[in-house]
XYZ file of C-alpha atoms in Angstrom:
740
model
C -17.446 -15.060 52.960
C -17.527 -11.880 50.235
C -20.717 -11.121 50.527
C -20.664 -10.215 54.199
C -19.185 -6.915 53.326
C -22.085 -5.758 51.384
C -25.147 -4.017 53.084
C -28.746 -6.437 53.307
C -31.144 -3.625 52.298
C -34.420 -4.396 51.545
C -36.527 -4.410 48.221
C -37.975 -0.869 47.482
C -41.336 -1.220 48.041
C -44.139 1.383 46.778
C -46.509 0.740 49.474
C -44.596 0.661 52.726
C -44.772 2.847 54.818
C -41.359 4.688 55.989
C -40.575 8.070 56.930
C -39.638 9.683 53.465
C -43.004 8.781 52.452
C -45.037 9.517 55.180
C -43.438 13.361 54.534
C -44.172 12.958 50.795
C -47.660 14.504 50.763
C -47.078 16.834 53.902
C -47.571 20.435 53.750
C -43.422 21.666 52.974
C -42.165 23.555 56.451
C -38.649 23.936 57.132
C -39.947 23.939 61.177
C -41.120 20.859 60.533
C -38.606 18.568 58.374
C -35.709 17.827 61.352
C -31.946 19.340 60.326
C -29.779 16.321 58.973
C -26.122 16.569 59.459
C -24.016 15.960 56.162
C -22.462 13.226 55.493
C -19.115 14.367 54.631
C -17.273 11.764 52.649
C -14.813 9.763 54.924
C -11.373 9.633 54.153
C -10.261 7.140 51.802
C -8.149 4.244 53.306
C -4.214 4.520 52.761
C -3.383 2.478 49.552
C -0.521 -0.510 49.001
C 1.875 1.442 46.354
C -0.689 3.913 44.412
C -2.871 0.449 43.631
C -6.175 -0.301 44.866
C -4.892 -3.017 47.173
C -5.890 -1.585 50.664
C -2.381 -1.024 53.317
C -4.705 -3.036 55.744
C -4.958 -6.587 54.163
C -0.657 -6.653 54.058
C -1.460 -6.632 57.852
C -4.129 -9.570 57.824
C -2.306 -11.882 55.534
C 0.700 -11.549 57.477
C -0.970 -12.170 60.593
C -3.380 -15.118 58.839
C 0.638 -16.736 57.805
C 1.740 -16.317 61.503
C -2.007 -18.116 62.872
C -1.553 -20.873 60.119
C 2.270 -21.401 60.724
C 1.223 -21.824 64.475
C -0.764 -24.376 63.675
C 0.423 -26.634 61.553
C 3.421 -26.624 63.408
C 1.401 -27.434 66.821
C -0.266 -29.962 64.934
C 3.092 -31.096 62.749
C 4.188 -32.881 65.932
C 0.811 -33.338 68.244
C 1.047 -37.323 67.473
C 4.437 -37.919 68.325
C 4.130 -35.451 71.591
C 0.856 -37.907 72.769
C 2.621 -41.832 71.517
C 6.363 -40.956 72.856
C 5.893 -37.752 76.196
C 2.171 -38.966 77.074
C 2.814 -42.478 76.858
C -0.103 -43.105 74.820
C -1.104 -46.226 72.706
C -1.304 -45.719 69.025
C -5.110 -46.120 69.156
C -5.337 -43.234 72.044
C -3.046 -40.940 70.023
C -4.495 -41.509 66.876
C -8.172 -41.061 68.599
C -6.922 -37.688 70.505
C -5.493 -36.412 67.760
C -8.726 -36.545 65.512
C -10.912 -35.396 68.512
C -8.965 -32.065 68.484
C -9.306 -32.349 64.687
C -12.812 -32.280 64.767
C -13.190 -29.722 67.297
C -11.449 -27.737 66.006
C -13.875 -27.550 62.652
C -17.269 -27.757 65.254
C -15.744 -24.037 66.556
C -16.120 -21.946 63.493
C -20.257 -21.554 63.693
C -19.933 -20.710 66.856
C -16.974 -17.490 66.157
C -19.361 -16.670 63.288
C -21.750 -16.286 65.888
C -19.890 -14.055 68.204
C -18.919 -11.919 65.200
C -22.397 -11.634 62.966
C -24.319 -11.050 66.148
C -22.663 -9.695 68.739
C -18.952 -8.422 68.322
C -18.228 -8.650 64.556
C -15.389 -9.704 63.155
C -12.711 -7.273 64.145
C -13.238 -8.194 67.884
C -13.790 -11.698 67.745
C -10.357 -12.178 66.101
C -8.741 -9.989 68.896
C -10.595 -11.520 71.300
C -9.993 -15.285 70.205
C -6.799 -14.918 69.650
C -6.055 -14.332 72.674
C -7.368 -17.680 73.727
C -5.595 -18.833 71.130
C -2.365 -17.794 73.015
C -3.237 -18.898 76.214
C -3.347 -22.178 74.799
C -0.532 -22.385 73.493
C 1.157 -21.647 77.123
C -0.734 -23.791 78.761
C -0.123 -26.236 76.093
C 3.624 -25.723 76.393
C 4.020 -26.117 79.825
C 2.154 -29.001 79.308
C 5.203 -30.376 77.436
C 8.061 -29.652 79.943
C 9.459 -32.942 81.811
C 9.833 -30.872 85.006
C 6.433 -29.858 85.570
C 4.876 -32.497 87.746
C 3.617 -36.042 86.434
C 1.977 -37.779 83.810
C -0.946 -36.660 85.273
C -0.131 -32.603 85.015
C 1.395 -33.302 81.514
C -2.246 -34.849 80.459
C -4.254 -32.005 81.917
C -2.384 -29.367 80.781
C -2.502 -31.055 77.269
C -6.096 -31.006 76.936
C -6.468 -27.723 78.543
C -4.180 -25.905 75.942
C -5.655 -28.197 73.034
C -9.255 -26.912 73.772
C -8.414 -23.455 73.965
C -6.683 -23.863 70.471
C -9.247 -25.558 69.306
C -11.555 -22.487 70.823
C -9.172 -20.013 68.818
C -8.259 -21.269 65.647
C -12.158 -22.046 64.967
C -13.438 -19.182 66.489
C -11.094 -17.182 64.522
C -11.245 -19.104 60.683
C -14.559 -17.837 59.472
C -13.573 -14.139 60.147
C -10.205 -13.484 58.952
C -10.939 -14.361 55.159
C -14.490 -11.999 55.339
C -12.572 -9.309 57.685
C -10.344 -8.820 54.835
C -13.107 -8.638 52.019
C -14.302 -6.170 53.972
C -11.542 -3.997 53.190
C -12.460 -4.178 49.221
C -14.874 -1.074 47.574
C -17.216 -2.770 45.507
C -16.065 -1.050 42.889
C -12.806 -2.796 43.344
C -13.943 -6.456 43.167
C -11.305 -7.741 40.740
C -8.623 -7.067 43.480
C -10.495 -9.097 46.276
C -10.556 -11.900 44.318
C -7.113 -11.120 43.709
C -6.361 -11.051 47.491
C -7.863 -14.078 48.778
C -5.648 -16.090 46.171
C -2.833 -14.505 48.205
C -4.698 -15.235 51.414
C -4.892 -18.696 50.422
C -1.268 -18.197 49.022
C -0.154 -17.576 52.671
C -2.203 -20.685 54.482
C 0.343 -22.912 52.516
C 3.649 -21.273 53.007
C 2.734 -20.882 57.002
C 2.119 -24.638 56.640
C 4.879 -25.499 54.672
C 7.425 -23.848 56.615
C 5.735 -25.122 60.056
C 5.650 -28.230 58.776
C 8.919 -28.521 57.515
C 10.748 -26.447 61.028
C 9.171 -27.379 63.894
C 9.694 -31.348 62.876
C 13.825 -30.801 63.358
C 13.127 -28.197 66.193
C 11.492 -31.141 68.493
C 14.471 -33.699 66.795
C 17.652 -32.065 67.055
C 17.595 -30.145 69.700
C 17.114 -31.948 73.212
C 15.603 -30.715 76.567
C 16.342 -32.507 79.783
C 17.466 -35.476 77.796
C 15.082 -35.930 75.377
C 12.968 -34.578 72.464
C 12.009 -30.587 72.832
C 8.359 -31.227 72.645
C 8.225 -27.789 74.919
C 9.980 -25.651 71.757
C 7.986 -27.292 69.357
C 4.989 -26.114 70.791
C 6.577 -22.816 72.090
C 8.265 -21.458 68.754
C 4.413 -21.688 67.197
C 2.720 -20.308 70.265
C 5.593 -17.288 69.907
C 4.184 -16.830 65.953
C 0.822 -16.378 67.078
C 1.589 -13.818 69.442
C 3.187 -12.413 66.862
C 0.066 -12.982 64.431
C -2.300 -11.131 67.376
C 0.501 -7.955 67.534
C 0.911 -7.940 63.867
C -3.303 -7.378 63.509
C -3.630 -5.611 66.373
C -1.087 -2.714 64.727
C -3.362 -2.146 61.455
C -6.736 -1.010 64.045
C -6.626 2.378 62.706
C -7.057 1.537 59.003
C -9.093 -0.898 59.078
C -12.721 -0.783 57.722
C -15.037 -2.074 60.486
C -18.348 -2.894 59.127
C -20.987 -3.725 61.899
C -22.748 -7.048 62.747
C -25.061 -7.462 60.547
C -27.127 -10.795 62.213
C -26.280 -14.582 61.854
C -28.037 -15.725 58.989
C -27.306 -19.501 60.303
C -29.333 -18.542 62.673
C -32.307 -17.355 60.881
C -31.528 -20.398 58.462
C -31.815 -22.938 61.447
C -34.814 -20.382 62.606
C -36.349 -21.238 59.194
C -35.942 -24.662 58.622
C -37.019 -25.404 61.933
C -40.668 -23.532 61.242
C -41.278 -25.026 58.001
C -40.703 -28.487 59.722
C -43.104 -27.703 62.948
C -45.552 -25.739 61.375
C -45.673 -29.099 58.041
C -45.991 -31.285 61.147
C -49.288 -29.316 63.464
C -51.013 -28.895 59.627
C -50.931 -32.874 58.644
C -54.370 -33.034 57.943
C -55.360 -33.966 54.432
C -58.146 -31.359 54.916
C -55.216 -28.632 54.208
C -53.648 -28.740 50.649
C -50.081 -29.823 50.036
C -47.440 -27.714 49.075
C -44.988 -27.476 46.731
C -41.537 -27.695 48.577
C -41.685 -28.671 52.322
C -40.043 -25.576 52.572
C -43.042 -23.621 51.585
C -44.643 -24.376 54.907
C -42.067 -21.640 56.061
C -44.028 -18.672 54.415
C -47.086 -17.389 57.240
C -43.358 -16.681 59.464
C -40.745 -15.689 56.520
C -40.199 -13.833 53.877
C -40.439 -15.499 50.284
C -36.782 -14.834 49.344
C -35.610 -16.597 51.938
C -38.004 -19.454 51.677
C -35.762 -19.469 48.472
C -32.151 -19.318 49.321
C -32.595 -22.155 51.942
C -34.369 -24.539 49.422
C -31.232 -23.539 46.879
C -28.450 -23.883 50.760
C -30.514 -27.409 50.593
C -29.770 -29.442 47.761
C -26.949 -28.152 48.156
C -26.071 -29.373 51.663
C -27.733 -32.902 50.170
C -24.797 -33.294 48.095
C -22.657 -32.872 51.255
C -23.490 -35.829 53.329
C -21.337 -38.182 51.881
C -18.127 -36.293 51.830
C -17.103 -36.644 55.331
C -15.820 -39.950 53.909
C -13.515 -37.801 51.718
C -12.227 -36.120 54.810
C -11.361 -38.944 57.269
C -9.062 -40.227 55.169
C -7.124 -36.968 54.295
C -6.072 -35.759 57.764
C -4.746 -39.473 58.460
C -1.602 -37.543 57.191
C -1.013 -36.130 60.258
C -2.097 -39.573 62.246
C -1.512 -42.613 60.851
C 1.040 -41.718 58.523
C 3.017 -40.010 60.499
C 2.779 -43.136 62.522
C 3.957 -45.352 60.180
C 6.797 -43.166 59.112
C 8.420 -43.839 62.370
C 8.952 -47.290 60.889
C 11.087 -46.505 58.402
C 14.177 -44.997 57.407
C 14.442 -41.278 56.755
C 18.174 -41.248 55.499
C 17.827 -39.732 52.066
C 21.717 -40.048 51.937
C 21.802 -35.799 51.384
C 19.220 -35.082 54.597
C 17.155 -36.984 57.015
C 14.275 -36.540 57.263
C 11.864 -37.005 60.343
C 8.749 -38.988 60.912
C 6.513 -36.107 61.398
C 8.217 -33.376 58.453
C 6.631 -35.612 55.700
C 3.375 -33.883 56.157
C 5.328 -31.042 54.165
C 4.510 -32.736 51.121
C 0.716 -31.946 51.222
C 1.224 -28.022 50.907
C 4.431 -28.477 48.628
C 2.388 -30.452 46.568
C -0.630 -28.266 46.801
C 1.300 -25.092 45.604
C 2.161 -27.333 42.302
C -1.055 -29.184 41.797
C -3.415 -26.207 41.793
C -1.485 -24.288 38.758
C -0.464 -27.978 36.808
C -4.079 -29.004 37.128
C -5.861 -25.749 36.216
C -3.280 -24.755 33.414
C -2.775 -28.785 31.962
C -4.818 -31.353 32.713
C -8.034 -29.999 32.771
C -7.334 -28.268 29.604
C -5.573 -31.647 27.853
C -9.395 -33.360 29.474
C -11.712 -29.930 27.979
C -9.798 -30.763 24.615
C -10.097 -34.679 24.678
C -14.239 -33.631 24.214
C -14.734 -35.534 27.944
C -17.275 -33.183 29.683
C -15.441 -33.003 33.600
C -17.838 -31.106 35.445
C -17.055 -29.851 39.210
C -19.193 -33.472 40.235
C -16.959 -35.329 38.326
C -13.641 -34.061 39.751
C -14.639 -34.376 43.264
C -15.482 -38.444 42.312
C -12.367 -38.841 40.571
C -10.374 -36.978 43.957
C -12.521 -38.895 46.303
C -10.531 -42.627 43.888
C -7.404 -40.925 43.737
C -7.876 -40.868 48.005
C -8.787 -44.276 48.337
C -6.170 -45.177 45.678
C -3.497 -43.415 48.310
C -5.313 -45.564 51.004
C -4.564 -48.752 48.891
C -0.630 -47.918 48.471
C -0.696 -47.036 52.584
C -1.686 -50.484 53.241
C 0.708 -51.657 50.728
C 3.820 -50.146 51.998
C 2.355 -51.106 55.938
C 2.716 -54.650 54.862
C 6.021 -54.409 53.226
C 7.219 -52.635 56.444
C 5.656 -55.468 58.772
C 7.901 -57.923 56.762
C 11.168 -56.582 57.621
C 10.494 -55.496 61.104
C 10.814 -58.274 64.064
C 7.748 -59.802 66.034
C 6.440 -58.701 68.715
C 5.729 -60.741 71.626
C 2.273 -61.613 72.047
C -0.380 -62.864 75.107
C 1.762 -65.935 77.034
C 5.203 -64.933 75.034
C 8.703 -63.608 75.986
C 11.567 -62.879 73.427
C 15.337 -63.746 75.514
C 18.171 -63.209 74.327
C 21.849 -63.983 76.043
C 24.584 -61.921 76.412
C 27.862 -63.862 77.079
C 30.503 -61.040 78.489
C 32.507 -64.371 80.376
C 35.907 -65.321 78.280
C 35.334 -68.413 76.992
C 31.991 -70.545 75.629
C 29.013 -70.967 78.190
C 26.730 -73.834 77.576
C 23.065 -72.628 78.029
C 19.703 -74.639 78.939
C 16.356 -72.587 79.840
C 14.041 -75.065 81.709
C 10.332 -74.396 82.317
C 8.362 -74.995 85.851
C 8.307 -79.112 84.275
C 12.193 -79.384 84.084
C 10.853 -78.764 80.006
C 13.848 -77.968 77.591
C 12.732 -74.534 76.540
C 15.947 -73.538 74.883
C 19.204 -75.255 74.461
C 22.561 -73.051 72.877
C 26.174 -72.641 73.345
C 27.134 -69.150 72.978
C 30.800 -67.766 72.095
C 32.685 -65.068 74.828
C 31.048 -62.095 72.989
C 28.953 -63.741 70.001
C 26.941 -61.723 68.625
C 22.842 -63.036 69.180
C 21.507 -63.123 65.296
C 17.501 -62.337 66.728
C 16.158 -63.127 70.422
C 14.221 -66.495 71.002
C 10.516 -66.858 71.082
C 9.688 -68.954 74.200
C 6.172 -69.713 75.109
C 4.499 -69.087 78.849
C 1.916 -71.626 80.863
C 0.546 -68.074 82.395
C 0.808 -64.629 82.533
C 4.057 -64.799 84.709
C 6.079 -68.071 85.058
C 9.318 -68.730 86.406
C 12.300 -70.290 84.333
C 15.625 -71.798 85.684
C 18.973 -71.670 83.775
C 21.630 -73.912 83.624
C 24.701 -72.655 82.854
C 28.032 -74.750 81.832
C 31.837 -72.832 82.391
C 34.668 -74.831 81.772
C 34.068 -78.025 84.572
C 31.592 -75.903 86.159
C 27.614 -75.910 86.218
C 25.429 -72.884 87.953
C 22.003 -73.130 88.525
C 20.027 -70.031 88.662
C 16.473 -68.892 88.020
C 14.284 -65.406 86.822
C 10.894 -64.517 86.794
C 9.698 -63.274 83.529
C 6.221 -61.620 82.093
C 4.512 -61.953 78.687
C 4.508 -59.294 76.201
C 8.087 -58.564 77.230
C 11.938 -58.658 75.275
C 14.596 -59.851 77.936
C 17.982 -59.852 77.833
C 19.931 -62.391 80.056
C 23.803 -61.212 80.858
C 25.893 -63.832 81.717
C 29.762 -62.597 83.112
C 32.304 -64.420 85.309
C 34.107 -62.698 88.679
C 37.425 -64.686 89.068
C 36.321 -68.450 89.313
C 32.844 -67.662 89.359
C 29.939 -67.015 87.084
C 26.995 -65.491 87.408
C 23.488 -64.285 85.385
C 20.946 -61.398 85.713
C 17.929 -60.513 83.934
C 17.445 -56.800 82.432
C 13.564 -56.371 81.206
C 14.022 -54.523 78.234
C 10.802 -51.723 78.119
C 11.758 -49.609 75.833
C 13.025 -52.048 72.949
C 11.665 -50.007 70.220
C 12.861 -47.050 68.739
C 10.867 -43.795 69.026
C 9.850 -41.509 66.019
C 11.921 -42.686 63.460
C 15.755 -42.246 66.138
C 18.447 -44.625 67.420
C 18.270 -46.094 70.812
C 21.297 -46.495 72.516
C 21.850 -48.759 75.956
C 25.610 -49.633 77.987
C 26.854 -51.926 79.928
C 29.963 -51.236 82.373
C 31.855 -53.909 82.956
C 34.715 -51.740 85.109
C 34.689 -51.107 88.672
C 33.599 -47.414 88.657
C 30.765 -45.234 86.960
C 30.877 -44.107 83.432
C 29.485 -41.138 82.745
C 28.538 -40.693 79.333
C 27.937 -37.698 76.797
C 26.329 -38.587 73.825
C 25.637 -35.173 72.541
C 25.144 -31.265 73.682
C 22.437 -31.871 76.335
C 21.989 -35.989 76.010
C 24.328 -37.799 79.326
C 23.822 -40.542 81.180
C 25.521 -42.766 83.760
C 25.989 -46.193 84.319
C 26.766 -48.267 87.193
C 29.634 -49.964 87.938
C 30.312 -53.511 87.838
C 27.839 -54.504 85.227
C 25.531 -51.938 85.198
C 22.851 -51.423 82.758
C 21.755 -48.713 81.485
C 17.819 -47.735 80.099
C 17.519 -47.261 76.344
C 18.350 -43.179 75.410
C 17.561 -41.943 71.750
C 20.067 -40.336 69.799
C 20.314 -38.778 66.222
C 21.436 -41.797 64.039
C 24.674 -40.900 62.568
C 28.447 -41.650 62.802
C 29.737 -41.208 66.664
C 33.655 -41.358 66.086
C 34.437 -39.728 69.757
C 32.045 -39.983 72.023
C 33.247 -38.781 75.482
C 33.285 -40.489 78.857
C 34.563 -39.636 82.301
C 34.856 -41.821 85.732
C 35.992 -40.832 88.531
C 39.383 -40.306 88.239
C 40.083 -40.732 84.346
C 38.731 -39.344 81.517
C 38.409 -41.587 77.856
C 36.343 -41.031 74.060
C 34.340 -44.451 72.503
C 34.331 -45.378 69.520
C 30.160 -46.349 68.711
C 30.585 -45.960 64.893
C 27.630 -45.260 62.661
C 24.263 -45.848 64.425
C 21.438 -46.021 62.088
C 18.151 -44.770 61.881
C 15.882 -47.052 64.220
C 17.882 -49.530 65.408
C 18.671 -50.364 69.301
C 21.963 -51.256 70.063
C 23.592 -52.727 73.055
C 27.385 -51.147 73.730
C 29.284 -53.018 76.318
C 32.317 -50.880 78.088
C 35.154 -53.062 79.003
C 39.132 -52.814 79.875
C 41.759 -53.381 77.082
C 45.214 -54.380 77.407
C 47.155 -50.970 77.502
C 44.439 -48.611 76.268
C 41.872 -47.112 77.481
C 38.167 -49.143 77.875
C 36.670 -50.049 74.377
C 32.948 -50.085 72.989
C 32.283 -53.649 72.133
C 28.796 -52.941 70.371
C 25.934 -55.475 69.224
C 22.148 -54.244 67.320
C 19.428 -54.883 69.185
C 17.315 -54.098 67.243
C 17.932 -54.025 63.033
C 17.702 -50.685 61.516
C 14.526 -49.332 59.486
C 15.280 -50.768 56.330
C 12.486 -49.518 53.625
C 13.247 -45.334 52.780
C 10.046 -43.149 53.908
C 10.887 -42.348 50.089
C 8.234 -44.938 49.591
C 5.424 -42.659 51.282
C 5.359 -40.366 48.361
C 3.130 -42.088 46.021
C 0.339 -42.148 48.369
C 1.220 -38.547 49.482
C 0.951 -37.518 45.491
C -1.973 -39.312 44.924
C -3.965 -37.662 47.991
C -3.010 -34.364 48.050
C -3.720 -34.829 43.865
C -7.268 -36.060 44.806
C -7.444 -33.228 47.800
C -6.900 -30.646 44.567
C -9.414 -32.119 42.261
C -12.163 -32.730 45.583
C -11.214 -29.718 47.908
C -11.310 -26.691 45.985
C -13.225 -27.601 43.220
C -15.960 -28.424 45.791
C -15.909 -25.428 47.338
C -15.736 -23.587 43.836
C -19.319 -25.604 42.708
C -21.146 -25.601 46.175
C -20.625 -21.307 46.536
C -21.447 -21.505 41.913
C -24.841 -23.182 43.678
C -26.057 -21.079 46.366
C -27.308 -17.258 46.792
C -24.924 -15.007 48.174
C -26.803 -14.384 51.355
C -26.150 -18.069 52.153
C -22.391 -18.659 51.462
C -21.511 -18.172 55.038
C -23.936 -20.935 55.792
C -22.816 -22.707 53.114
C -18.992 -22.521 54.885
C -19.837 -23.310 57.919
C -21.263 -26.558 56.666
C -18.637 -27.217 54.603
C -16.027 -27.444 57.545
C -18.949 -29.420 59.225
C -17.824 -32.125 56.680
C -14.731 -31.740 58.212
C -15.378 -32.478 61.864
C -17.646 -35.273 60.754
C -14.794 -36.655 58.979
C -12.305 -36.876 61.844
C -14.647 -38.003 64.315
C -15.002 -41.127 61.436
C -11.496 -41.601 62.066
C -11.679 -41.563 65.631
C -14.352 -44.222 66.274
C -12.757 -46.542 63.857
C -9.212 -46.344 66.008
C -11.250 -46.947 68.909
C -13.259 -50.012 68.285
C -12.569 -51.565 64.861
C -9.405 -53.655 66.528
C -7.774 -54.157 63.222
C -4.147 -54.267 62.412
C -2.706 -51.027 60.486
C -2.782 -52.063 57.523
C -6.320 -53.947 57.485
C -7.364 -50.522 58.547
C -5.704 -49.206 55.685
C -8.056 -50.716 53.052
C -11.357 -50.600 55.334
C -11.026 -47.157 54.589
C -10.617 -47.498 50.949
C -13.210 -49.114 50.301
C -15.738 -47.135 52.476
C -14.820 -44.151 50.327
C -15.411 -46.273 47.086
C -18.470 -47.170 48.177
C -19.204 -43.287 49.192
C -18.110 -41.926 45.865
C -20.735 -44.251 44.441
C -23.372 -43.142 46.445
C -21.480 -39.712 45.597
C -21.769 -40.029 41.559
C -25.086 -41.201 41.585
C -26.457 -38.468 43.495
C -24.704 -35.891 40.901
C -26.066 -37.784 38.329
C -29.668 -36.992 39.238
C -28.998 -33.305 40.154
C -29.670 -30.082 38.207
C -27.515 -27.918 38.188
C -28.939 -24.114 38.997
C -28.075 -21.366 36.695
C -26.815 -18.368 38.450
C -29.863 -16.359 37.416
C -32.226 -18.380 39.277
C -30.841 -17.579 42.344
C -32.678 -14.378 42.565
C -36.428 -14.369 42.472
C -37.854 -11.878 39.393
C -38.372 -8.685 39.739
C -41.952 -8.352 38.816
C -42.515 -11.355 41.284
C -40.964 -9.460 43.624
C -42.393 -5.812 43.490
C -46.105 -5.777 41.693
C -46.371 -3.403 38.755
C -47.079 -0.324 39.752
C -48.416 2.778 36.956
C -49.571 6.103 37.428
C -49.049 8.880 39.413
C -47.332 6.899 42.729
C -44.112 6.575 40.756
C -44.406 10.256 39.493
C -44.508 10.989 42.872
C -41.583 8.660 43.845
C -39.206 10.239 41.347
C -40.283 13.815 41.509
C -40.306 13.472 45.941
C -36.656 15.824 45.366
C -38.943 18.864 44.400
C -41.337 18.975 47.274
């Protein structure tokens, strides 16, 4: 990336004809030599506080901070948006999340090609940033419940994500390199420090956005539900700010023109070598030392040598996508795991998608820790810790992180109520009559499926599991109340939860079946629903933006999600009376049923029952897996880039960057395929990824064992081979050219 700013001049060859040497032997005449304009010195660009840092990099760093805030903030809430707003399954949500991530790492190739071959870095950043902003606008509109239905939301979301992927991926290879272009070659040390500040701005943007946007989603209610439109709109606003800030520095930027796409040259060179070797596969034709030597008929020797060095590094890249397949699941599978854990840390309630903030935070802690402490201690112990060994250890740490995630998943499953399977339902009975009721549930053949006595307002300990003979079936309910017996029939369908509400009206007793369609909490929040026994409709206000109406005479509301916490005063209103209810403590992840009943000489009261128990396992149990995978990322990613750059020639660094990003894209595709076709339970899927990475680590270690590192002096062809040894007056004429 740094070398893109260098001018690529061919080596001087004394025998090569050019304008200056053609005039070397011509008669000296002022009439024949065209006059050339004087090259006036350019005004030096403004500096920051008298240092050697160009003022222009301040605009670039702020732009990168805002852009990374925009990207990671939007991405932090994306999985929950798919799951709870678009109502996709967990596997589909995971697949689309990783398809989007993969596309974000494929498009940098397109952005680099546009910048190097056509528009240049500055115009590419401007134009693709406009596409980026448009994608955020479309994505935010798709998150507004009042715009269209499910199909419209899905289409707008996918179009917005496609535009965002094109924008963020297209400018990714341009911004950092464009910042490097602002420095003169004599300020190489300052340029190196700039890249450290640039990397810091990336992590700062990621850290802040992954903490703030989940709060915008969960703590703010829009149209009675989580405010995804705001969670997407604020990152979109930051991208607008990024574009404005970057444009403000236009007049002071150094804007080198496009120099040609080196990626295209490499691909063409490799393709020509393969096709030339295939066309000359006869045994009579002498073999060449390396398969890339078959490109010598068309391409210069230095390019071929550079491509040889590049392919040696690319060969080591083959196993790398599996590491990214594990690392990028922090925003998908691990976030889904956090939704079933208790985010109450005592001093702060952590949203499930806020756990991702641990990654950039730990990156900022681990990088100096590893560089200044751990690596030095290992070196003092006499252990050779090469770059490839560091990468292998990083793979092992990521594998251990997923083993820990599997253990946490198993522990969560033990604490979570089971889900009804095929030809099964879960049933609970609520006795709202004033005396005990004996309930008997009969099947089609009058076989007894359930028989129990239920006291008035008895809190049921759990749902009863009933088996069906077909996917849908009629159940017969026999109710015995005082000296009265009532028979009724209700139809049920498999894989559902039901509540049988028993009530009295004078001397008669009735029952009604309620299907608990949303009988699970969402995104770690709390779900509540109400049964209104009053003869008047009730309007209940659960917060500034959350309110609902419950019909009269045993009307039942749907589940509504609210923030966990204390609710001592909940304002309610009927057509002729205002009163308040004390709902008490609502724990994270629980689902509650409140029955509103009349109380003698008092305001109506709420009887509370817990349908689904709260999440008992603390979200802090995810900390070890985040620490392990982040430590693996520091050892793998940072070391891998450093090693790759040291092993590739300067002209190939942009190609190497594109190849590195491609490994990330392929890793996300692996997750997409496994999520769609594995069919495994979640803990088994974690174990599968852990084992796959261990196998890949073994293969990578074997490849690294036989890899011979290239020394920097080996990356350049010796000068005596590049330019023929010349003696005599030709050299003298060359040096005395200015005296003519």
